[in-house]
């Protein structure tokens, strides 16, 4: 039997018609509830496709548009997308392959769509935009716009790589919004997946510890990170990763924030600050995981934070030390640590 609460919610959701919704869902709660409905109700989602806006990707590279050298994700209106598809000889039915992304401030549904099969340069010309590799796009977009672009890519990638049931090998079928895929043979429902990762900035009170993997660009050092093992809490994963990678024992930890990270597959980054005993700071690096890790002073960190772009590499010179840019949560941890140090020094 349906509980009173869920019945009221159900009535609320189903009594609102899509046109009314699109006019009235500027509030956060309305937008969330509209999205909730679009996720599960195929008919409502098909309706929203007719008036929504679309962020295109070409083989996972998002379409960006520049205005006076300020780049933004190039969302296209449904009608404009249809016109452009017609002009370049694309099939208008590919629109139904779009994946629901969100709902903008005006209450319009947003979708992401990979158009990798269509002529890239013709599309760029028609849309007056450019498809940019996501890693490069990060440097071109302002902070608040990056998450929706990475979300769109992550969802498209998830659908591209989850076309078959891992139990039966049979094809999986998506719902209209793309919020899940079902194998009708086994009855298993698959939802888009992220792997939990802990990322931690370790401090001994006056210095902080950063490491680099051999695959990092020259000179880049970041906070320590690692995937959570099955059954572990964030706290356990964090203690283990620090012990494994640098041979230190964490004494305290404090949550800072979290971030979806699209590379190489979707991760859910949980960021924390941690401290170690200032008398037990001898680092022993696990060379299988890290090329190097060492303690950095406040002055070194402050200087690295000034760099807004990866530094140029000069021939014969040792690479300059730099830290992840502002779109990475590692940067947030470093900024917070530097501010804290600044306070204690004043
Ligand atoms: N947003 C940010 O600020 C930062 C993000 N990261 C991300 O954190 C992630 C984890 O960092 P790592 O030091 O590489 O992790 P890690 O220290 O756990 O080492 C990676 C190894 O863990 C194993 N592994 C266990 N579970 C895995 C899973 N679910 N997926 C992939 N590999 C798994 C593999 O053998 C892999 O080679 C990376 O994807 C990296 O891109 C790392 C630093 C900064
Ligand atoms: Mg690691």
Short mmCIF file of N, CA, C and O in Angstrom, two decimals, residues 132-185:
data_model
loop_
_atom_site.label_atom_id
_atom_site.label_comp_id
_atom_site.label_asym_id
_atom_site.label_seq_id
_atom_site.Cartn_x
_atom_site.Cartn_y
_atom_site.Cartn_z
N UNK A 132 36.11 20.91 -28.47
CA UNK A 132 37.40 20.99 -27.78
C UNK A 132 37.56 19.78 -26.85
O UNK A 132 36.62 19.41 -26.14
N UNK A 133 38.74 19.19 -26.87
CA UNK A 133 39.04 18.10 -25.96
C UNK A 133 38.73 18.56 -24.52
O UNK A 133 39.05 19.70 -24.15
N UNK A 134 38.13 17.67 -23.73
CA UNK A 134 37.65 18.10 -22.40
C UNK A 134 38.75 18.64 -21.51
O UNK A 134 38.54 19.60 -20.76
N UNK A 135 39.95 18.05 -21.56
CA UNK A 135 41.04 18.55 -20.70
C UNK A 135 41.39 19.99 -21.06
O UNK A 135 41.66 20.80 -20.17
N UNK A 136 41.37 20.30 -22.37
CA UNK A 136 41.66 21.68 -22.80
C UNK A 136 40.48 22.58 -22.43
O UNK A 136 40.66 23.73 -22.03
N UNK A 137 39.26 22.04 -22.59
CA UNK A 137 38.05 22.84 -22.33
C UNK A 137 38.05 23.36 -20.90
O UNK A 137 37.61 24.48 -20.63
N UNK A 138 38.58 22.55 -19.98
CA UNK A 138 38.64 22.94 -18.58
C UNK A 138 39.37 24.26 -18.38
O UNK A 138 39.01 25.07 -17.53
N UNK A 139 40.43 24.46 -19.16
CA UNK A 139 41.21 25.68 -19.03
C UNK A 139 40.50 26.88 -19.68
O UNK A 139 40.87 28.02 -19.46
N UNK A 140 39.53 26.59 -20.55
CA UNK A 140 38.88 27.67 -21.29
C UNK A 140 37.57 28.12 -20.64
O UNK A 140 37.09 29.21 -20.89
N UNK A 141 36.99 27.23 -19.81
CA UNK A 141 35.69 27.55 -19.21
C UNK A 141 35.88 28.16 -17.84
O UNK A 141 36.83 27.83 -17.14
N UNK A 142 34.89 28.97 -17.43
CA UNK A 142 34.96 29.49 -16.07
C UNK A 142 34.44 28.38 -15.15
O UNK A 142 33.68 27.51 -15.57
N UNK A 143 34.82 28.43 -13.88
CA UNK A 143 34.49 27.38 -12.91
C UNK A 143 33.07 26.86 -12.94
O UNK A 143 32.86 25.66 -13.12
N UNK A 144 32.03 27.74 -12.81
CA UNK A 144 30.67 27.22 -12.66
C UNK A 144 30.16 26.44 -13.87
O UNK A 144 29.21 25.67 -13.76
N UNK A 145 30.77 26.64 -15.05
CA UNK A 145 30.25 25.96 -16.24
C UNK A 145 30.88 24.60 -16.49
O UNK A 145 30.33 23.78 -17.22
N UNK A 146 32.04 24.38 -15.89
CA UNK A 146 32.74 23.12 -16.17
C UNK A 146 31.94 21.88 -15.74
O UNK A 146 31.89 20.90 -16.50
N UNK A 147 31.28 21.88 -14.55
CA UNK A 147 30.62 20.65 -14.11
C UNK A 147 29.55 20.13 -15.08
O UNK A 147 29.46 18.91 -15.29
N UNK A 148 28.77 20.99 -15.68
CA UNK A 148 27.71 20.49 -16.57
C UNK A 148 28.33 19.88 -17.83
O UNK A 148 27.83 18.90 -18.38
N UNK A 149 29.46 20.45 -18.27
CA UNK A 149 30.14 19.92 -19.46
C UNK A 149 30.74 18.54 -19.16
O UNK A 149 30.64 17.61 -19.97
N UNK A 150 31.32 18.38 -17.97
CA UNK A 150 31.89 17.07 -17.63
C UNK A 150 30.78 16.05 -17.39
O UNK A 150 30.92 14.89 -17.74
N UNK A 151 29.69 16.51 -16.81
CA UNK A 151 28.56 15.60 -16.57
C UNK A 151 28.03 15.05 -17.90
O UNK A 151 27.78 13.85 -18.04
N UNK A 152 27.88 15.95 -18.87
CA UNK A 152 27.39 15.54 -20.19
C UNK A 152 28.31 14.50 -20.81
O UNK A 152 27.86 13.48 -21.33
N UNK A 153 29.62 14.74 -20.72
CA UNK A 153 30.56 13.78 -21.31
C UNK A 153 30.50 12.45 -20.58
O UNK A 153 30.49 11.38 -21.18
N UNK A 154 30.44 12.52 -19.23
CA UNK A 154 30.44 11.29 -18.43
C UNK A 154 29.22 10.43 -18.75
O UNK A 154 29.32 9.20 -18.87
N UNK A 155 28.06 11.07 -18.93
CA UNK A 155 26.84 10.31 -19.22
C UNK A 155 26.91 9.68 -20.60
O UNK A 155 26.54 8.51 -20.78
N UNK A 156 27.40 10.45 -21.57
CA UNK A 156 27.51 9.90 -22.93
C UNK A 156 28.46 8.70 -22.91
O UNK A 156 28.17 7.64 -23.46
N UNK A 157 29.60 8.87 -22.24
CA UNK A 157 30.60 7.79 -22.20
C UNK A 157 30.01 6.53 -21.52
O UNK A 157 30.22 5.42 -21.96
N UNK A 158 29.25 6.78 -20.45
CA UNK A 158 28.67 5.64 -19.73
C UNK A 158 27.73 4.85 -20.65
O UNK A 158 27.78 3.62 -20.68
N UNK A 159 26.91 5.56 -21.42
CA UNK A 159 26.00 4.86 -22.34
C UNK A 159 26.78 4.12 -23.42
O UNK A 159 26.43 3.00 -23.80
N UNK A 160 27.86 4.76 -23.91
CA UNK A 160 28.64 4.12 -24.97
C UNK A 160 29.30 2.82 -24.50
O UNK A 160 29.58 1.94 -25.29
N UNK A 161 29.57 2.72 -23.20
CA UNK A 161 30.33 1.57 -22.69
C UNK A 161 29.47 0.59 -21.88
O UNK A 161 30.00 -0.33 -21.26
N UNK A 162 28.16 0.82 -21.86
CA UNK A 162 27.30 -0.08 -21.09
C UNK A 162 26.15 -0.63 -21.93
O UNK A 162 25.04 -0.82 -21.44
N UNK A 163 26.45 -0.90 -23.18
CA UNK A 163 25.44 -1.38 -24.12
C UNK A 163 25.03 -2.83 -23.91
O UNK A 163 24.06 -3.30 -24.50
N UNK A 164 25.79 -3.56 -23.07
CA UNK A 164 25.49 -4.98 -22.88
C UNK A 164 25.46 -5.35 -21.41
O UNK A 164 26.20 -4.77 -20.59
N UNK A 165 24.61 -6.31 -21.09
CA UNK A 165 24.46 -6.76 -19.70
C UNK A 165 25.67 -7.63 -19.33
O UNK A 165 26.04 -8.54 -20.08
N UNK A 166 26.27 -7.36 -18.18
CA UNK A 166 27.46 -8.13 -17.80
C UNK A 166 27.09 -9.53 -17.30
O UNK A 166 27.95 -10.39 -17.17
N UNK A 167 25.81 -9.77 -17.02
CA UNK A 167 25.39 -11.11 -16.58
C UNK A 167 25.01 -12.00 -17.76
O UNK A 167 25.34 -13.19 -17.79
N UNK A 168 24.32 -11.43 -18.77
CA UNK A 168 23.80 -12.27 -19.86
C UNK A 168 24.48 -12.00 -21.21
O UNK A 168 24.33 -12.79 -22.14
N UNK A 169 25.15 -10.87 -21.33
CA UNK A 169 25.76 -10.50 -22.62
C UNK A 169 24.74 -9.94 -23.60
O UNK A 169 25.09 -9.59 -24.73
N UNK A 170 23.48 -9.86 -23.17
CA UNK A 170 22.42 -9.33 -24.05
C UNK A 170 22.48 -7.80 -24.08
O UNK A 170 22.94 -7.17 -23.12
N UNK A 171 21.96 -7.17 -25.17
CA UNK A 171 21.94 -5.70 -25.21
C UNK A 171 21.10 -5.12 -24.07
O UNK A 171 20.10 -5.71 -23.67
N UNK A 172 21.55 -3.97 -23.55
CA UNK A 172 20.73 -3.24 -22.57
C UNK A 172 20.00 -2.13 -23.32
O UNK A 172 20.46 -1.67 -24.36
N UNK A 173 18.86 -1.74 -22.77
CA UNK A 173 18.03 -0.73 -23.44
C UNK A 173 17.87 0.47 -22.49
O UNK A 173 17.55 0.28 -21.32
N UNK A 174 18.11 1.65 -23.02
CA UNK A 174 18.01 2.85 -22.17
C UNK A 174 16.59 3.37 -22.09
O UNK A 174 15.78 3.11 -23.00
N UNK A 175 16.28 4.10 -21.01
CA UNK A 175 15.01 4.82 -20.98
C UNK A 175 15.22 6.14 -21.73
O UNK A 175 16.34 6.46 -22.16
N UNK A 176 14.16 6.93 -21.91
CA UNK A 176 14.27 8.12 -22.75
C UNK A 176 15.26 9.14 -22.20
O UNK A 176 16.04 9.73 -22.94
N UNK A 177 15.26 9.32 -20.88
CA UNK A 177 16.16 10.33 -20.31
C UNK A 177 17.60 9.86 -20.27
O UNK A 177 18.52 10.67 -20.15
N UNK A 178 17.79 8.54 -20.33
CA UNK A 178 19.16 8.02 -20.21
C UNK A 178 19.60 7.91 -18.76
O UNK A 178 20.78 7.77 -18.48
N UNK A 179 18.63 7.92 -17.82
CA UNK A 179 19.01 7.82 -16.40
C UNK A 179 19.34 6.39 -16.01
O UNK A 179 19.91 6.15 -14.96
N UNK A 180 18.96 5.42 -16.83
CA UNK A 180 19.35 4.03 -16.58
C UNK A 180 19.24 3.19 -17.86
O UNK A 180 18.71 3.66 -18.87
N UNK A 181 19.75 1.97 -17.80
CA UNK A 181 19.62 1.00 -18.88
C UNK A 181 19.15 -0.32 -18.26
O UNK A 181 19.52 -0.64 -17.13
N UNK A 182 18.34 -1.04 -19.00
CA UNK A 182 17.79 -2.30 -18.47
C UNK A 182 18.15 -3.45 -19.41
O UNK A 182 18.13 -3.29 -20.64
N UNK A 183 18.48 -4.59 -18.81
CA UNK A 183 18.60 -5.81 -19.60
C UNK A 183 17.28 -6.56 -19.42
O UNK A 183 16.96 -6.99 -18.30
N UNK A 184 16.51 -6.69 -20.49
CA UNK A 184 15.20 -7.32 -20.36
C UNK A 184 15.31 -8.82 -20.15
O UNK A 184 14.38 -9.47 -19.69
N UNK A 185 16.47 -9.37 -20.47
CA UNK A 185 16.66 -10.80 -20.29
C UNK A 185 16.89 -11.15 -18.81
O UNK A 185 16.29 -12.09 -18.30
#
